PDB file of C-alpha atoms in Angstrom:
ATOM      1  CA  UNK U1015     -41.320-148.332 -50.387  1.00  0.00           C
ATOM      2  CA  UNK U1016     -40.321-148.130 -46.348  1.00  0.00           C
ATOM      3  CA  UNK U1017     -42.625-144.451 -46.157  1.00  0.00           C
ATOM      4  CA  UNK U1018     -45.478-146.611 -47.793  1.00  0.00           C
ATOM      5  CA  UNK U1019     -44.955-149.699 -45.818  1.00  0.00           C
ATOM      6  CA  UNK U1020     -44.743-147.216 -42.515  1.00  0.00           C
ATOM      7  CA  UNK U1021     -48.057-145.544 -43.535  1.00  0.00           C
ATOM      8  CA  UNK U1022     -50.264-148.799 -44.167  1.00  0.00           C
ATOM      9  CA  UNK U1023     -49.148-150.904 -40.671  1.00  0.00           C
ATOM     10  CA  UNK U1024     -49.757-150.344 -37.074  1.00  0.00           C
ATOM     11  CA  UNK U1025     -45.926-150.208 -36.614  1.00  0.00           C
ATOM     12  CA  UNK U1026     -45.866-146.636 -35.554  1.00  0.00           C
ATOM     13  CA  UNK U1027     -44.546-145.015 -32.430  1.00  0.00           C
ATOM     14  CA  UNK U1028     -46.751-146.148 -30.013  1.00  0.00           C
ATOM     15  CA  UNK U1029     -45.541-149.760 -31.004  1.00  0.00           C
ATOM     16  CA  UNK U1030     -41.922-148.818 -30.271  1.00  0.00           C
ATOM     17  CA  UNK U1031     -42.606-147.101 -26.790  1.00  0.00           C
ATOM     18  CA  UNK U1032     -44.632-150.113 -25.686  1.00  0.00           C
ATOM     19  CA  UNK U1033     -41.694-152.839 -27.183  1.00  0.00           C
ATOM     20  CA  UNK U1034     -39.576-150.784 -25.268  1.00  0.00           C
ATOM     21  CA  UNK U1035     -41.646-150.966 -21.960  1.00  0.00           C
ATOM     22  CA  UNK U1036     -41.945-155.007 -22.341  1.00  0.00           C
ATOM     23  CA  UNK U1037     -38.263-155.349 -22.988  1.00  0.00           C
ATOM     24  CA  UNK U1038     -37.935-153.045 -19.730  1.00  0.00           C
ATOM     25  CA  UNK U1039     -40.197-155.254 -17.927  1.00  0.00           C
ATOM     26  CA  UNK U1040     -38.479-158.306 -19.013  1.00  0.00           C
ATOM     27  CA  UNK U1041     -35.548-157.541 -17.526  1.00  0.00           C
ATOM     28  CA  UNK U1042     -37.316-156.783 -14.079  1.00  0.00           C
ATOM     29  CA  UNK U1043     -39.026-160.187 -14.769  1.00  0.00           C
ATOM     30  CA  UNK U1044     -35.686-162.154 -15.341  1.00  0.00           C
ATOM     31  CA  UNK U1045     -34.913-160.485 -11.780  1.00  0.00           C
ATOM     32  CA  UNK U1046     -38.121-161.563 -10.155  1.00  0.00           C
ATOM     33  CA  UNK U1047     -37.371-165.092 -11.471  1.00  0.00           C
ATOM     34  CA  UNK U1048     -33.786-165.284 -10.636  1.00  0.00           C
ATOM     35  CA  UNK U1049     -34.690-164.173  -7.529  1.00  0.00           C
ATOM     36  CA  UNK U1050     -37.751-166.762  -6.465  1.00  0.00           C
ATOM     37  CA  UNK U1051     -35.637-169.691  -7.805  1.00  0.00           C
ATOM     38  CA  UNK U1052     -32.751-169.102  -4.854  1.00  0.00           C
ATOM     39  CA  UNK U1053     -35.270-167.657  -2.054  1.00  0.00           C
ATOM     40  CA  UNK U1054     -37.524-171.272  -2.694  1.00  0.00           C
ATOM     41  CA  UNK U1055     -33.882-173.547  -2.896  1.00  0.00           C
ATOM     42  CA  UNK U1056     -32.058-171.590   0.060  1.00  0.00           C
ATOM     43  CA  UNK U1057     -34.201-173.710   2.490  1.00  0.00           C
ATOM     44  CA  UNK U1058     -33.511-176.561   1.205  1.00  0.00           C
ATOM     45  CA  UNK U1059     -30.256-176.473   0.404  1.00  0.00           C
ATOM     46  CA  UNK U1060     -28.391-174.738   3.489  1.00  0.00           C
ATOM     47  CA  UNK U1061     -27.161-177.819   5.643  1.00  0.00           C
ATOM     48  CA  UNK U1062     -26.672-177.590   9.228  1.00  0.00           C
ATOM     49  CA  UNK U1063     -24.300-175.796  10.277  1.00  0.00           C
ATOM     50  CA  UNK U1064     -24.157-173.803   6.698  1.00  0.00           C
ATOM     51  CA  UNK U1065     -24.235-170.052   7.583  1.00  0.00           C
ATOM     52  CA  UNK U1066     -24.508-167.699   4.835  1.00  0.00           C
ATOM     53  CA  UNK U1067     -21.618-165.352   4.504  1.00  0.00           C
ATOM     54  CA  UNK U1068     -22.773-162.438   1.922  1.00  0.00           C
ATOM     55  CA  UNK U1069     -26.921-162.064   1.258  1.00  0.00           C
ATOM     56  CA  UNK U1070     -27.661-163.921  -1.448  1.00  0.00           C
ATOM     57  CA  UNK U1071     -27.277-162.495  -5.187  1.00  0.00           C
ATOM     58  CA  UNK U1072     -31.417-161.961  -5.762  1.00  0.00           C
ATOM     59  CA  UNK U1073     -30.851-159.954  -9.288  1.00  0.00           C
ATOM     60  CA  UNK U1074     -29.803-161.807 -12.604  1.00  0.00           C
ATOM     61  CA  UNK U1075     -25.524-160.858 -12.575  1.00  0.00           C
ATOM     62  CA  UNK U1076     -23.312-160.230  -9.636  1.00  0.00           C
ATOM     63  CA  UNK U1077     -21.639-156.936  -8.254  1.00  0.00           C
ATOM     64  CA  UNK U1078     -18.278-156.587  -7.097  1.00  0.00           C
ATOM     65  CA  UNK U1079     -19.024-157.297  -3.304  1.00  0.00           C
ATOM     66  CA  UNK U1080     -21.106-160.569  -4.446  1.00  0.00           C
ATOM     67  CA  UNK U1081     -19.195-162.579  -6.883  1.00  0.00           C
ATOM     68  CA  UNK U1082     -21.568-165.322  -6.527  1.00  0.00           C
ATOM     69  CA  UNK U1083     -24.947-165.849  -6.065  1.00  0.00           C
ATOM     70  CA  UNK U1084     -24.842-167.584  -2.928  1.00  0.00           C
ATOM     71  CA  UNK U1085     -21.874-167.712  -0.379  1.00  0.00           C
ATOM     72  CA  UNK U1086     -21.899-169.564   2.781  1.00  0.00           C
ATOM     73  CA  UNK U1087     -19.415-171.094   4.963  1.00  0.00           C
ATOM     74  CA  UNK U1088     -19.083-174.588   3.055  1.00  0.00           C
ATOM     75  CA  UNK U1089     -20.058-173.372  -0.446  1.00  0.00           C
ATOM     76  CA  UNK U1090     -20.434-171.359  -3.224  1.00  0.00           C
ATOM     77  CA  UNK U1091     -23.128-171.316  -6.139  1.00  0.00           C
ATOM     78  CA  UNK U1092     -24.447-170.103  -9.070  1.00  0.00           C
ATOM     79  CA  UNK U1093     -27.764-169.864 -10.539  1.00  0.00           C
ATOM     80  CA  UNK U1094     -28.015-170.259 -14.087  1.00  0.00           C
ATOM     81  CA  UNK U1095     -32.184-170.312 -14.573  1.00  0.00           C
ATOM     82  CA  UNK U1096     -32.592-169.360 -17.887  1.00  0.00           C
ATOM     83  CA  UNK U1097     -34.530-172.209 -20.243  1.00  0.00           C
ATOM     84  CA  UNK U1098     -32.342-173.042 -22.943  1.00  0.00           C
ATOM     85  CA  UNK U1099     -34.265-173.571 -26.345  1.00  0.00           C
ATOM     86  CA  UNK U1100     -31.209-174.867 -28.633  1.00  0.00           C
ATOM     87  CA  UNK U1101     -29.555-171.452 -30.109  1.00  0.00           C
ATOM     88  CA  UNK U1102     -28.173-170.270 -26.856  1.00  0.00           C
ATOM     89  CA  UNK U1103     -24.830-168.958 -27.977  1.00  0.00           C
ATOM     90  CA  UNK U1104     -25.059-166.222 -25.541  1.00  0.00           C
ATOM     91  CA  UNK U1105     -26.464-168.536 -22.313  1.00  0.00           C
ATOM     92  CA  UNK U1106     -23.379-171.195 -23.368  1.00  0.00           C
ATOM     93  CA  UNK U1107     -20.860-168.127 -23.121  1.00  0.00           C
ATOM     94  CA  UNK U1108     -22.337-166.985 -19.164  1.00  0.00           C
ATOM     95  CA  UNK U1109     -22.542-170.659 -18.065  1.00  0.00           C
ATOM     96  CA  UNK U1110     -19.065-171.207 -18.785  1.00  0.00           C
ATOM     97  CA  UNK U1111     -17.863-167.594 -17.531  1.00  0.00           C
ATOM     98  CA  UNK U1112     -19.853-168.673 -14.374  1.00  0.00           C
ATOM     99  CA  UNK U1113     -18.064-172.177 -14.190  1.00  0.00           C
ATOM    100  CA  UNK U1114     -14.771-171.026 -15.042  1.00  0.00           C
ATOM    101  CA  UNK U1115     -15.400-168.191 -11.828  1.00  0.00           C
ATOM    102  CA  UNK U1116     -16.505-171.466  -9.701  1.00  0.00           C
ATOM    103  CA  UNK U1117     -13.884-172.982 -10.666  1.00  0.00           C
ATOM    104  CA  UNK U1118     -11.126-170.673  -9.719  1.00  0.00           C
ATOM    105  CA  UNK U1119     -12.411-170.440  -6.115  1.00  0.00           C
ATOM    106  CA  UNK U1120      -9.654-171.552  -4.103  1.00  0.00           C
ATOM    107  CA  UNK U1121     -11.624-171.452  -0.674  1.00  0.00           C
ATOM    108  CA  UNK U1122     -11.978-175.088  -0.584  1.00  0.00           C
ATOM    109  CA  UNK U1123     -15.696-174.602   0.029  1.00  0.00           C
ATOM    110  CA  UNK U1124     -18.000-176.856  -2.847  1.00  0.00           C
ATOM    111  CA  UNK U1125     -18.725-175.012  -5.455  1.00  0.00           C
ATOM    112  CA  UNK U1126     -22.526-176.096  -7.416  1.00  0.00           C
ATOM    113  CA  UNK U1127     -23.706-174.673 -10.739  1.00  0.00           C
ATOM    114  CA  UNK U1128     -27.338-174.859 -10.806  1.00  0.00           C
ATOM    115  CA  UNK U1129     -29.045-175.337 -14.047  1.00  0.00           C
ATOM    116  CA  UNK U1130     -32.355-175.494 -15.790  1.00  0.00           C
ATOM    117  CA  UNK U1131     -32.955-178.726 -17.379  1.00  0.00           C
ATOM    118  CA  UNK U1132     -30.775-181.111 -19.696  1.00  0.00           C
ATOM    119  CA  UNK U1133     -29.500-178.880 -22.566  1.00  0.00           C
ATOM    120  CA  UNK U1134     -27.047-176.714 -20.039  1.00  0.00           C
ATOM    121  CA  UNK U1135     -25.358-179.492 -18.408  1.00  0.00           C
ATOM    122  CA  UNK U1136     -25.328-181.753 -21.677  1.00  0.00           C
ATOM    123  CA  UNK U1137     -23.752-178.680 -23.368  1.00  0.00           C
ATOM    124  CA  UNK U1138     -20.868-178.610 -20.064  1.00  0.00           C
ATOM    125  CA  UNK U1139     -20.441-182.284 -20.366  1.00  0.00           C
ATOM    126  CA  UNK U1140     -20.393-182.837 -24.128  1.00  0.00           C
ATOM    127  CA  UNK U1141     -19.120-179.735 -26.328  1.00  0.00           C
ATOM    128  CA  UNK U1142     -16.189-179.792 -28.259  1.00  0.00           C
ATOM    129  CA  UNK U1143     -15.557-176.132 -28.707  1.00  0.00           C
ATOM    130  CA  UNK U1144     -12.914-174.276 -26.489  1.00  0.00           C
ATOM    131  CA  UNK U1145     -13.167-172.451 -23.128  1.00  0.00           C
ATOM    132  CA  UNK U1146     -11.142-169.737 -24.227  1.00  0.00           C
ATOM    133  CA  UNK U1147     -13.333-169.130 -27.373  1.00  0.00           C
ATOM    134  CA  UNK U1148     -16.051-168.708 -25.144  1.00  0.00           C
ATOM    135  CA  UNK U1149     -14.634-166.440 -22.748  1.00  0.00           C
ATOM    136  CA  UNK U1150     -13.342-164.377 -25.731  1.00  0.00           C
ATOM    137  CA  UNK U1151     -15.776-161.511 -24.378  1.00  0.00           C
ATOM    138  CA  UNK U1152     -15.209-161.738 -20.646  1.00  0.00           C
ATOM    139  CA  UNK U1153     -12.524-160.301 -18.366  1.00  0.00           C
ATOM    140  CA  UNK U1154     -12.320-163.949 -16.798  1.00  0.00           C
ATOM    141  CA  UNK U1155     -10.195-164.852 -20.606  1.00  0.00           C
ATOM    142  CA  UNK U1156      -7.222-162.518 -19.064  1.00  0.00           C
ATOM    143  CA  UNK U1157      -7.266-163.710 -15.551  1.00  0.00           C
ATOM    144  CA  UNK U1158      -7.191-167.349 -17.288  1.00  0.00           C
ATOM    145  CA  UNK U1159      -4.886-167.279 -19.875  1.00  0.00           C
ATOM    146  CA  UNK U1160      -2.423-168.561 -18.137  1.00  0.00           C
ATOM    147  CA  UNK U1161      -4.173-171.756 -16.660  1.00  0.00           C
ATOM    148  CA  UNK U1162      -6.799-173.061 -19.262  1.00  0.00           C
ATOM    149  CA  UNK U1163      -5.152-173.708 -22.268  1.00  0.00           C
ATOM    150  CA  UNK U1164      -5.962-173.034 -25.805  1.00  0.00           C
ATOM    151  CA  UNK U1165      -7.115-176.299 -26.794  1.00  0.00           C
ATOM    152  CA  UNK U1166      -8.896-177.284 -23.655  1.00  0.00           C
ATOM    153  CA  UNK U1167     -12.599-177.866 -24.484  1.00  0.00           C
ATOM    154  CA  UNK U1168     -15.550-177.474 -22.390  1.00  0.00           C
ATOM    155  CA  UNK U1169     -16.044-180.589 -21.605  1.00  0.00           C
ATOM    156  CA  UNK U1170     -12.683-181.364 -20.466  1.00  0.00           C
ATOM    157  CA  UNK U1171     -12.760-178.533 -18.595  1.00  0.00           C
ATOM    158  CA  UNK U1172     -16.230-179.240 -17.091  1.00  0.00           C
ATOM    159  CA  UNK U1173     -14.912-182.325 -15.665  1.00  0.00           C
ATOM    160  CA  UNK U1174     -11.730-181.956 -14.120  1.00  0.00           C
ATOM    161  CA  UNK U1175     -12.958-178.722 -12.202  1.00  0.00           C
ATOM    162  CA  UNK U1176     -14.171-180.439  -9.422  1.00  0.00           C
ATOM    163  CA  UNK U1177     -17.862-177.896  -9.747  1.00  0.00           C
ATOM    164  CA  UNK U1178     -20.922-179.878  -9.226  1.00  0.00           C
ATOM    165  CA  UNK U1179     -23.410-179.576 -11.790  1.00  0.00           C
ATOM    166  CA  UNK U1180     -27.075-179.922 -10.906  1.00  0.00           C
ATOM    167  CA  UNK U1181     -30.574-179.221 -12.896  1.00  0.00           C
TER     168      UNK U1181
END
């Protein structure tokens, strides 16, 4: 049945290299986007005064000298510019890794999550479900352990950690 249904469609090799391009490209494009969103804001965010302290992170994810995507003198930030469609298991999991990591900054600097529209920061202000359970796949659960409990929720969480949230 699989050798006839391979035979009599256009799903053939050439389909698989070029899905795999696209998906290649895709990433490059999350990138580009991730990257336009904070070159556009940085303008008109940075107060006087503000100096940037690390170059801004322009690729989707940090690296061990950036932990976040923008560092300056009076704040911290991340950029969370993914559009959320309604099953975003996987987005809720690295919004909440990236608020937890705001969170624990103990600089004294502001720390800002930045979002893309209402279903990210309705998720931080109203879900029920754990923090822990959603770190359950993220070195930040170990560092945490010891200061988020068990039972504390997201939204809980969300608002006593002192991180603006803004779409």
């Amino acid at each position: 049945m699989a050798t006839h249904v391979a035979h009599n469609t256009d799903f053939d090799y050439t389909v698989i290299d070029s899905a795999l391009i696209v998906r290649e490209r895709v990433g490059v494009l999350d990138s580009l986007i991730h990257a336009a969103v904070i070159t556009q804001t940085l303008p008109l965010l940075l107060e006087e005064g503000e100096q940037l302290l690390k170059r801004p992170s322009l690729a989707a994810g940090n690296d061990p000298q950036r932990i976040f995507d923008l560092e300056t003198n009076l704040r911290v930030a991340e950029f969370k510019v993914a559009q959320w469609k309604g099953a975003d298991s996987l987005r809720q999991r690295g919004l909440v890794a990236d608020l937890v990591g705001l969170a624990m900054d103990s600089t004294g600097r502001r720390r800002q999550l930045f979002v893309v529209g209402d279903l990210p920061k309705h998720f931080l202000q109203t879900s029920k479900r754990p923090v822990v359970n959603l770190l359950s796949k993220s070195a930040l659960r170990l560092r945490t352990s010891e200061i988020i409990s068990p039972e504390t929720t997201v939204a809980k969480f969300t608002h006593d950690s002192d991180v603006e949230i803004i779409d």
